[in-house]
């Protein structure tokens, strides 16, 4: 995309541009955490414990005297990287399984969809907690636990799209001309399903950050000394009334990041599927009138 086309796109889709810039700033904070953070996120100094927000410590210090601002900056790296890895893995695994199920049909479709139905019969968070509890608390196990309950959405979505595409005339023409199944899959099925899967993935990043933070809050996710927002909230809840900044600032970090990704996902969906966007706006108007 040339600069001229990029400028035209930004003018035509101002909401996407604003939210993309906000998300980019969050990503840059994660990438340049070492430059932005004034202190080490793990270096403790008990004599500086529980200092309120000040010029020296913008967000105050925790019970071990660690600078809270530095820990939140480094926590961006942990929370964002784990969410991106998880969403990418769920989209690839679920998307491929869904495409294969819809294209192959028969026994393959039945087996994959029954596994999906089984996973969907349990509440997502409860099942993730159960899996993480069985595997043990760690970063990798938290990823596996949430991945086990999140791939099903992409599988069902990809399958439904493939079933629609299978009925198109160009698929029948490709089969008539002797095109192999592999060629049809990667030439027609995957490219048609990818935009919707990517939009869903962007929308899921915020939810995934909440899920990872929730597991860490309960002690099943990323373990200390790695700074992570959910675990920081868990550490600060014992001092909520006396030292409220220990929960306020990590909570704000989660809130801002989740809202930014959700807004970006909504705006991208509106651009890629304006029909659905209009329906969504009509529903909102009806609810407001009611």
mmCIF file of C-alpha atoms in Angstrom:
data_model
loop_
_atom_site.group_PDB
_atom_site.id
_atom_site.type_symbol
_atom_site.label_atom_id
_atom_site.label_comp_id
_atom_site.label_asym_id
_atom_site.label_seq_id
_atom_site.Cartn_x
_atom_site.Cartn_y
_atom_site.Cartn_z
ATOM 1 C CA UNK A 1 0.000 0.000 0.000
ATOM 2 C CA UNK A 2 1.478 3.348 -1.111
ATOM 3 C CA UNK A 3 1.436 6.440 1.097
ATOM 4 C CA UNK A 4 -1.251 8.009 -1.098
ATOM 5 C CA UNK A 5 -3.517 4.962 -0.769
ATOM 6 C CA UNK A 6 -2.805 4.813 2.955
ATOM 7 C CA UNK A 7 -3.765 8.479 3.327
ATOM 8 C CA UNK A 8 -6.994 7.905 1.381
ATOM 9 C CA UNK A 9 -7.847 4.901 3.545
ATOM 10 C CA UNK A 10 -7.194 6.849 6.763
ATOM 11 C CA UNK A 11 -9.444 9.703 5.619
ATOM 12 C CA UNK A 12 -12.217 7.308 4.607
ATOM 13 C CA UNK A 13 -11.992 5.243 7.810
ATOM 14 C CA UNK A 14 -11.136 7.645 10.609
ATOM 15 C CA UNK A 15 -12.328 5.350 13.403
ATOM 16 C CA UNK A 16 -10.045 2.498 12.270
ATOM 17 C CA UNK A 17 -7.125 4.939 12.041
ATOM 18 C CA UNK A 18 -7.619 6.353 15.546
ATOM 19 C CA UNK A 19 -8.013 2.952 17.200
ATOM 20 C CA UNK A 20 -5.121 1.487 15.190
ATOM 21 C CA UNK A 21 -2.868 4.318 16.423
ATOM 22 C CA UNK A 22 -3.965 3.644 20.009
ATOM 23 C CA UNK A 23 -3.218 -0.073 19.644
ATOM 24 C CA UNK A 24 0.106 0.734 17.980
ATOM 25 C CA UNK A 25 1.061 2.896 20.972
ATOM 26 C CA UNK A 26 0.307 -0.014 23.310
ATOM 27 C CA UNK A 27 2.428 -2.333 21.151
ATOM 28 C CA UNK A 28 5.280 0.200 21.150
ATOM 29 C CA UNK A 29 5.119 0.368 24.953
ATOM 30 C CA UNK A 30 5.580 -3.419 25.048
ATOM 31 C CA UNK A 31 8.446 -3.352 22.524
ATOM 32 C CA UNK A 32 10.342 -0.465 24.147
ATOM 33 C CA UNK A 33 9.617 -1.372 27.774
ATOM 34 C CA UNK A 34 13.332 -1.237 28.658
ATOM 35 C CA UNK A 35 13.578 2.332 27.387
ATOM 36 C CA UNK A 36 10.333 3.609 28.935
ATOM 37 C CA UNK A 37 10.538 1.972 32.381
ATOM 38 C CA UNK A 38 12.676 4.061 34.782
ATOM 39 C CA UNK A 39 13.440 1.141 37.147
ATOM 40 C CA UNK A 40 13.875 -2.604 37.049
ATOM 41 C CA UNK A 41 10.471 -4.330 37.394
ATOM 42 C CA UNK A 42 11.866 -7.022 39.699
ATOM 43 C CA UNK A 43 14.345 -5.088 41.854
ATOM 44 C CA UNK A 44 13.019 -4.927 45.430
ATOM 45 C CA UNK A 45 13.791 -2.315 48.087
ATOM 46 C CA UNK A 46 11.858 -2.911 51.301
ATOM 47 C CA UNK A 47 12.616 0.543 52.665
ATOM 48 C CA UNK A 48 10.701 2.006 49.694
ATOM 49 C CA UNK A 49 7.646 -0.240 50.197
ATOM 50 C CA UNK A 50 4.130 1.247 49.872
ATOM 51 C CA UNK A 51 5.221 4.675 48.676
ATOM 52 C CA UNK A 52 2.309 6.654 47.191
ATOM 53 C CA UNK A 53 2.451 8.055 43.643
ATOM 54 C CA UNK A 54 5.091 10.788 43.427
ATOM 55 C CA UNK A 55 7.631 12.362 41.065
ATOM 56 C CA UNK A 56 10.109 9.557 41.831
ATOM 57 C CA UNK A 57 7.521 6.784 41.478
ATOM 58 C CA UNK A 58 4.669 7.841 39.176
ATOM 59 C CA UNK A 59 2.354 4.991 40.215
ATOM 60 C CA UNK A 60 3.847 4.408 43.663
ATOM 61 C CA UNK A 61 5.573 1.233 44.872
ATOM 62 C CA UNK A 62 4.286 -2.175 45.965
ATOM 63 C CA UNK A 63 4.800 -4.161 49.185
ATOM 64 C CA UNK A 64 8.358 -5.050 48.137
ATOM 65 C CA UNK A 65 9.305 -1.513 47.136
ATOM 66 C CA UNK A 66 9.216 -2.249 43.404
ATOM 67 C CA UNK A 67 8.269 0.624 41.109
ATOM 68 C CA UNK A 68 4.669 0.040 40.000
ATOM 69 C CA UNK A 69 4.958 2.116 36.826
ATOM 70 C CA UNK A 70 7.912 0.005 35.619
ATOM 71 C CA UNK A 71 6.077 -3.216 36.448
ATOM 72 C CA UNK A 72 2.986 -2.119 34.500
ATOM 73 C CA UNK A 73 5.120 -1.133 31.501
ATOM 74 C CA UNK A 74 6.822 -4.543 31.509
ATOM 75 C CA UNK A 75 3.448 -6.171 32.199
ATOM 76 C CA UNK A 76 2.295 -4.839 28.817
ATOM 77 C CA UNK A 77 4.906 -7.058 27.185
ATOM 78 C CA UNK A 78 3.824 -10.179 29.100
ATOM 79 C CA UNK A 79 0.056 -9.678 28.689
ATOM 80 C CA UNK A 80 0.164 -8.595 25.045
ATOM 81 C CA UNK A 81 2.624 -11.239 23.836
ATOM 82 C CA UNK A 82 0.711 -14.065 25.517
ATOM 83 C CA UNK A 83 -2.612 -12.811 24.103
ATOM 84 C CA UNK A 84 -1.239 -12.495 20.562
ATOM 85 C CA UNK A 85 0.344 -15.963 20.683
ATOM 86 C CA UNK A 86 -2.870 -17.460 22.001
ATOM 87 C CA UNK A 87 -5.197 -15.774 19.499
ATOM 88 C CA UNK A 88 -2.911 -16.644 16.566
ATOM 89 C CA UNK A 89 -2.723 -20.292 17.653
ATOM 90 C CA UNK A 90 -6.498 -20.516 18.165
ATOM 91 C CA UNK A 91 -7.191 -18.944 14.763
ATOM 92 C CA UNK A 92 -4.756 -21.221 12.906
ATOM 93 C CA UNK A 93 -5.766 -24.464 14.656
ATOM 94 C CA UNK A 94 -9.494 -23.763 14.781
ATOM 95 C CA UNK A 95 -9.604 -22.230 11.301
ATOM 96 C CA UNK A 96 -7.809 -25.144 9.643
ATOM 97 C CA UNK A 97 -9.929 -27.741 11.456
ATOM 98 C CA UNK A 98 -13.115 -25.889 10.506
ATOM 99 C CA UNK A 99 -12.086 -25.577 6.860
ATOM 100 C CA UNK A 100 -11.170 -29.275 6.699
ATOM 101 C CA UNK A 101 -14.450 -30.260 8.399
ATOM 102 C CA UNK A 102 -16.583 -28.184 6.042
ATOM 103 C CA UNK A 103 -14.720 -29.239 2.912
ATOM 104 C CA UNK A 104 -14.361 -32.957 3.699
ATOM 105 C CA UNK A 105 -17.793 -33.486 5.243
ATOM 106 C CA UNK A 106 -18.928 -36.961 6.333
ATOM 107 C CA UNK A 107 -17.107 -38.642 9.209
ATOM 108 C CA UNK A 108 -14.339 -36.021 9.397
ATOM 109 C CA UNK A 109 -16.898 -33.231 9.771
ATOM 110 C CA UNK A 110 -18.904 -35.193 12.339
ATOM 111 C CA UNK A 111 -15.871 -35.980 14.522
ATOM 112 C CA UNK A 112 -14.491 -32.415 14.544
ATOM 113 C CA UNK A 113 -17.902 -30.850 15.213
ATOM 114 C CA UNK A 114 -18.731 -33.293 18.021
ATOM 115 C CA UNK A 115 -15.440 -32.386 19.704
ATOM 116 C CA UNK A 116 -16.408 -28.705 19.320
ATOM 117 C CA UNK A 117 -19.843 -29.347 20.808
ATOM 118 C CA UNK A 118 -18.284 -31.174 23.747
ATOM 119 C CA UNK A 119 -15.930 -28.284 24.481
ATOM 120 C CA UNK A 120 -18.731 -25.719 24.099
ATOM 121 C CA UNK A 121 -20.939 -27.571 26.579
ATOM 122 C CA UNK A 122 -18.733 -26.299 29.431
ATOM 123 C CA UNK A 123 -18.370 -22.633 30.500
ATOM 124 C CA UNK A 124 -15.121 -21.314 28.958
ATOM 125 C CA UNK A 125 -13.546 -19.854 32.087
ATOM 126 C CA UNK A 126 -14.469 -22.795 34.328
ATOM 127 C CA UNK A 127 -13.010 -25.294 31.864
ATOM 128 C CA UNK A 128 -9.850 -23.189 31.439
ATOM 129 C CA UNK A 129 -9.387 -23.021 35.225
ATOM 130 C CA UNK A 130 -9.878 -26.788 35.486
ATOM 131 C CA UNK A 131 -7.308 -27.493 32.737
ATOM 132 C CA UNK A 132 -4.812 -25.015 34.209
ATOM 133 C CA UNK A 133 -5.307 -26.552 37.658
ATOM 134 C CA UNK A 134 -4.581 -30.036 36.308
ATOM 135 C CA UNK A 135 -1.523 -28.961 34.292
ATOM 136 C CA UNK A 136 -0.126 -26.684 37.012
ATOM 137 C CA UNK A 137 0.496 -22.924 37.168
ATOM 138 C CA UNK A 138 2.796 -21.604 34.420
ATOM 139 C CA UNK A 139 2.769 -19.359 31.354
ATOM 140 C CA UNK A 140 2.709 -22.288 28.883
ATOM 141 C CA UNK A 141 -0.029 -24.140 30.765
ATOM 142 C CA UNK A 142 -2.179 -21.001 30.888
ATOM 143 C CA UNK A 143 -1.834 -20.695 27.099
ATOM 144 C CA UNK A 144 -2.789 -24.357 26.637
ATOM 145 C CA UNK A 145 -5.775 -24.017 28.994
ATOM 146 C CA UNK A 146 -7.279 -21.021 27.184
ATOM 147 C CA UNK A 147 -6.394 -22.419 23.754
ATOM 148 C CA UNK A 148 -8.317 -25.604 24.582
ATOM 149 C CA UNK A 149 -11.541 -23.594 24.974
ATOM 150 C CA UNK A 150 -11.025 -20.868 22.343
ATOM 151 C CA UNK A 151 -10.261 -22.745 19.101
ATOM 152 C CA UNK A 152 -13.855 -24.020 18.781
ATOM 153 C CA UNK A 153 -15.222 -20.580 17.816
ATOM 154 C CA UNK A 154 -12.859 -20.365 14.841
ATOM 155 C CA UNK A 155 -13.582 -23.940 13.800
ATOM 156 C CA UNK A 156 -17.353 -23.410 13.676
ATOM 157 C CA UNK A 157 -16.977 -20.049 11.938
ATOM 158 C CA UNK A 158 -14.590 -21.407 9.282
ATOM 159 C CA UNK A 159 -16.806 -24.457 8.703
ATOM 160 C CA UNK A 160 -19.923 -22.345 8.158
ATOM 161 C CA UNK A 161 -18.090 -20.166 5.632
ATOM 162 C CA UNK A 162 -16.701 -23.172 3.748
ATOM 163 C CA UNK A 163 -20.160 -24.730 3.529
ATOM 164 C CA UNK A 164 -21.411 -21.542 1.837
ATOM 165 C CA UNK A 165 -18.426 -21.321 -0.516
ATOM 166 C CA UNK A 166 -18.807 -24.990 -1.539
ATOM 167 C CA UNK A 167 -22.094 -24.140 -3.244
ATOM 168 C CA UNK A 168 -20.562 -21.473 -5.491
ATOM 169 C CA UNK A 169 -20.285 -22.034 -9.240
ATOM 170 C CA UNK A 170 -16.519 -21.439 -9.394
ATOM 171 C CA UNK A 171 -15.936 -24.345 -6.964
ATOM 172 C CA UNK A 172 -17.985 -26.642 -9.225
ATOM 173 C CA UNK A 173 -16.024 -25.346 -12.213
ATOM 174 C CA UNK A 174 -12.703 -26.001 -10.446
ATOM 175 C CA UNK A 175 -13.739 -29.580 -9.677
ATOM 176 C CA UNK A 176 -14.945 -30.108 -13.246
ATOM 177 C CA UNK A 177 -11.579 -28.988 -14.650
ATOM 178 C CA UNK A 178 -9.811 -31.533 -12.431
ATOM 179 C CA UNK A 179 -8.424 -29.266 -9.715
ATOM 180 C CA UNK A 180 -7.121 -31.170 -6.696
ATOM 181 C CA UNK A 181 -8.705 -30.806 -3.272
ATOM 182 C CA UNK A 182 -5.525 -29.220 -1.936
ATOM 183 C CA UNK A 183 -5.589 -26.594 -4.700
ATOM 184 C CA UNK A 184 -9.250 -25.762 -4.025
ATOM 185 C CA UNK A 185 -8.614 -25.501 -0.293
ATOM 186 C CA UNK A 186 -5.694 -23.066 -0.474
ATOM 187 C CA UNK A 187 -6.862 -21.143 -3.559
ATOM 188 C CA UNK A 188 -10.532 -20.621 -2.709
ATOM 189 C CA UNK A 189 -11.457 -21.766 0.807
ATOM 190 C CA UNK A 190 -8.661 -20.274 2.911
ATOM 191 C CA UNK A 191 -8.551 -16.815 1.215
ATOM 192 C CA UNK A 192 -12.343 -16.447 1.529
ATOM 193 C CA UNK A 193 -12.406 -17.465 5.193
ATOM 194 C CA UNK A 194 -9.304 -15.512 6.260
ATOM 195 C CA UNK A 195 -10.754 -11.939 6.471
ATOM 196 C CA UNK A 196 -13.575 -13.007 8.793
ATOM 197 C CA UNK A 197 -11.204 -15.097 10.921
ATOM 198 C CA UNK A 198 -8.759 -12.182 11.213
ATOM 199 C CA UNK A 199 -11.540 -9.790 12.261
ATOM 200 C CA UNK A 200 -12.706 -12.265 14.900
ATOM 201 C CA UNK A 201 -9.114 -12.645 16.088
ATOM 202 C CA UNK A 202 -8.698 -8.877 16.566
ATOM 203 C CA UNK A 203 -11.967 -8.794 18.516
ATOM 204 C CA UNK A 204 -10.766 -11.708 20.651
ATOM 205 C CA UNK A 205 -7.467 -10.119 21.735
ATOM 206 C CA UNK A 206 -9.158 -8.022 24.435
ATOM 207 C CA UNK A 207 -11.153 -10.984 25.736
ATOM 208 C CA UNK A 208 -8.010 -13.119 25.716
ATOM 209 C CA UNK A 209 -6.100 -10.546 27.772
ATOM 210 C CA UNK A 210 -8.934 -10.670 30.306
ATOM 211 C CA UNK A 211 -8.797 -14.474 30.356
ATOM 212 C CA UNK A 212 -5.021 -14.567 30.880
ATOM 213 C CA UNK A 213 -5.258 -11.885 33.569
ATOM 214 C CA UNK A 214 -8.038 -13.864 35.246
ATOM 215 C CA UNK A 215 -5.958 -17.045 35.366
ATOM 216 C CA UNK A 216 -2.954 -15.100 36.684
ATOM 217 C CA UNK A 217 -5.167 -13.422 39.293
ATOM 218 C CA UNK A 218 -6.184 -16.887 40.526
ATOM 219 C CA UNK A 219 -2.549 -18.057 40.523
ATOM 220 C CA UNK A 220 -2.767 -20.341 37.453
ATOM 221 C CA UNK A 221 -1.150 -18.050 34.879
ATOM 222 C CA UNK A 222 2.168 -16.247 34.531
ATOM 223 C CA UNK A 223 4.211 -16.692 37.694
ATOM 224 C CA UNK A 224 6.423 -14.199 39.566
ATOM 225 C CA UNK A 225 8.890 -12.574 39.261
ATOM 226 C CA UNK A 226 7.577 -11.880 35.737
ATOM 227 C CA UNK A 227 5.356 -8.758 36.004
ATOM 228 C CA UNK A 228 1.826 -9.426 34.771
ATOM 229 C CA UNK A 229 -1.285 -7.291 35.284
ATOM 230 C CA UNK A 230 -3.576 -10.039 36.604
ATOM 231 C CA UNK A 231 -1.046 -11.223 39.172
ATOM 232 C CA UNK A 232 -0.374 -7.614 40.188
ATOM 233 C CA UNK A 233 -4.081 -7.211 40.911
ATOM 234 C CA UNK A 234 -3.968 -10.361 43.010
ATOM 235 C CA UNK A 235 -1.001 -9.019 44.993
ATOM 236 C CA UNK A 236 -2.713 -5.679 45.572
ATOM 237 C CA UNK A 237 -6.123 -6.940 46.741
ATOM 238 C CA UNK A 238 -4.871 -7.476 50.312
ATOM 239 C CA UNK A 239 -3.988 -3.777 50.491
ATOM 240 C CA UNK A 240 -6.977 -2.424 48.545
ATOM 241 C CA UNK A 241 -8.255 -0.141 51.318
ATOM 242 C CA UNK A 242 -4.924 1.142 52.601
ATOM 243 C CA UNK A 243 -2.876 1.303 49.382
ATOM 244 C CA UNK A 244 -5.469 1.482 46.566
ATOM 245 C CA UNK A 245 -2.950 2.374 43.822
ATOM 246 C CA UNK A 246 -1.750 -1.246 43.881
ATOM 247 C CA UNK A 247 -5.040 -2.238 42.205
ATOM 248 C CA UNK A 248 -6.094 0.976 40.453
ATOM 249 C CA UNK A 249 -3.192 1.230 37.999
ATOM 250 C CA UNK A 250 -2.994 -2.455 36.900
ATOM 251 C CA UNK A 251 -6.785 -2.411 36.551
ATOM 252 C CA UNK A 252 -6.615 0.701 34.369
ATOM 253 C CA UNK A 253 -3.919 -0.915 32.211
ATOM 254 C CA UNK A 254 -6.166 -3.929 31.576
ATOM 255 C CA UNK A 255 -9.210 -1.705 30.947
ATOM 256 C CA UNK A 256 -7.487 0.611 28.440
ATOM 257 C CA UNK A 257 -5.862 -2.253 26.506
ATOM 258 C CA UNK A 258 -9.042 -4.344 26.308
ATOM 259 C CA UNK A 259 -11.171 -1.363 25.219
ATOM 260 C CA UNK A 260 -8.590 -0.327 22.583
ATOM 261 C CA UNK A 261 -8.522 -3.772 20.964
ATOM 262 C CA UNK A 262 -12.313 -4.159 21.153
ATOM 263 C CA UNK A 263 -12.855 -0.785 19.466
ATOM 264 C CA UNK A 264 -10.298 -1.639 16.777
ATOM 265 C CA UNK A 265 -11.954 -5.010 16.169
ATOM 266 C CA UNK A 266 -15.412 -3.410 15.871
ATOM 267 C CA UNK A 267 -14.186 -0.766 13.433
ATOM 268 C CA UNK A 268 -12.311 -3.328 11.292
ATOM 269 C CA UNK A 269 -15.442 -5.499 11.174
ATOM 270 C CA UNK A 270 -17.491 -2.494 10.052
ATOM 271 C CA UNK A 271 -15.023 -1.844 7.213
ATOM 272 C CA UNK A 272 -14.858 -5.464 6.029
ATOM 273 C CA UNK A 273 -18.587 -6.143 6.412
ATOM 274 C CA UNK A 274 -20.588 -2.902 6.113
ATOM 275 C CA UNK A 275 -23.849 -4.874 5.833
ATOM 276 C CA UNK A 276 -23.473 -6.272 9.334
ATOM 277 C CA UNK A 277 -22.415 -2.860 10.600
ATOM 278 C CA UNK A 278 -25.670 -1.301 9.362
ATOM 279 C CA UNK A 279 -27.726 -4.064 10.985
ATOM 280 C CA UNK A 280 -25.849 -3.566 14.258
ATOM 281 C CA UNK A 281 -26.524 0.187 14.179
ATOM 282 C CA UNK A 282 -30.237 -0.390 13.478
ATOM 283 C CA UNK A 283 -30.479 -2.699 16.488
ATOM 284 C CA UNK A 284 -28.816 -0.058 18.657
ATOM 285 C CA UNK A 285 -31.290 2.583 17.481
ATOM 286 C CA UNK A 286 -34.249 0.308 18.248
ATOM 287 C CA UNK A 287 -32.896 -0.400 21.736
ATOM 288 C CA UNK A 288 -32.369 3.309 22.357
ATOM 289 C CA UNK A 289 -35.935 4.111 21.256
ATOM 290 C CA UNK A 290 -37.323 1.350 23.485
#
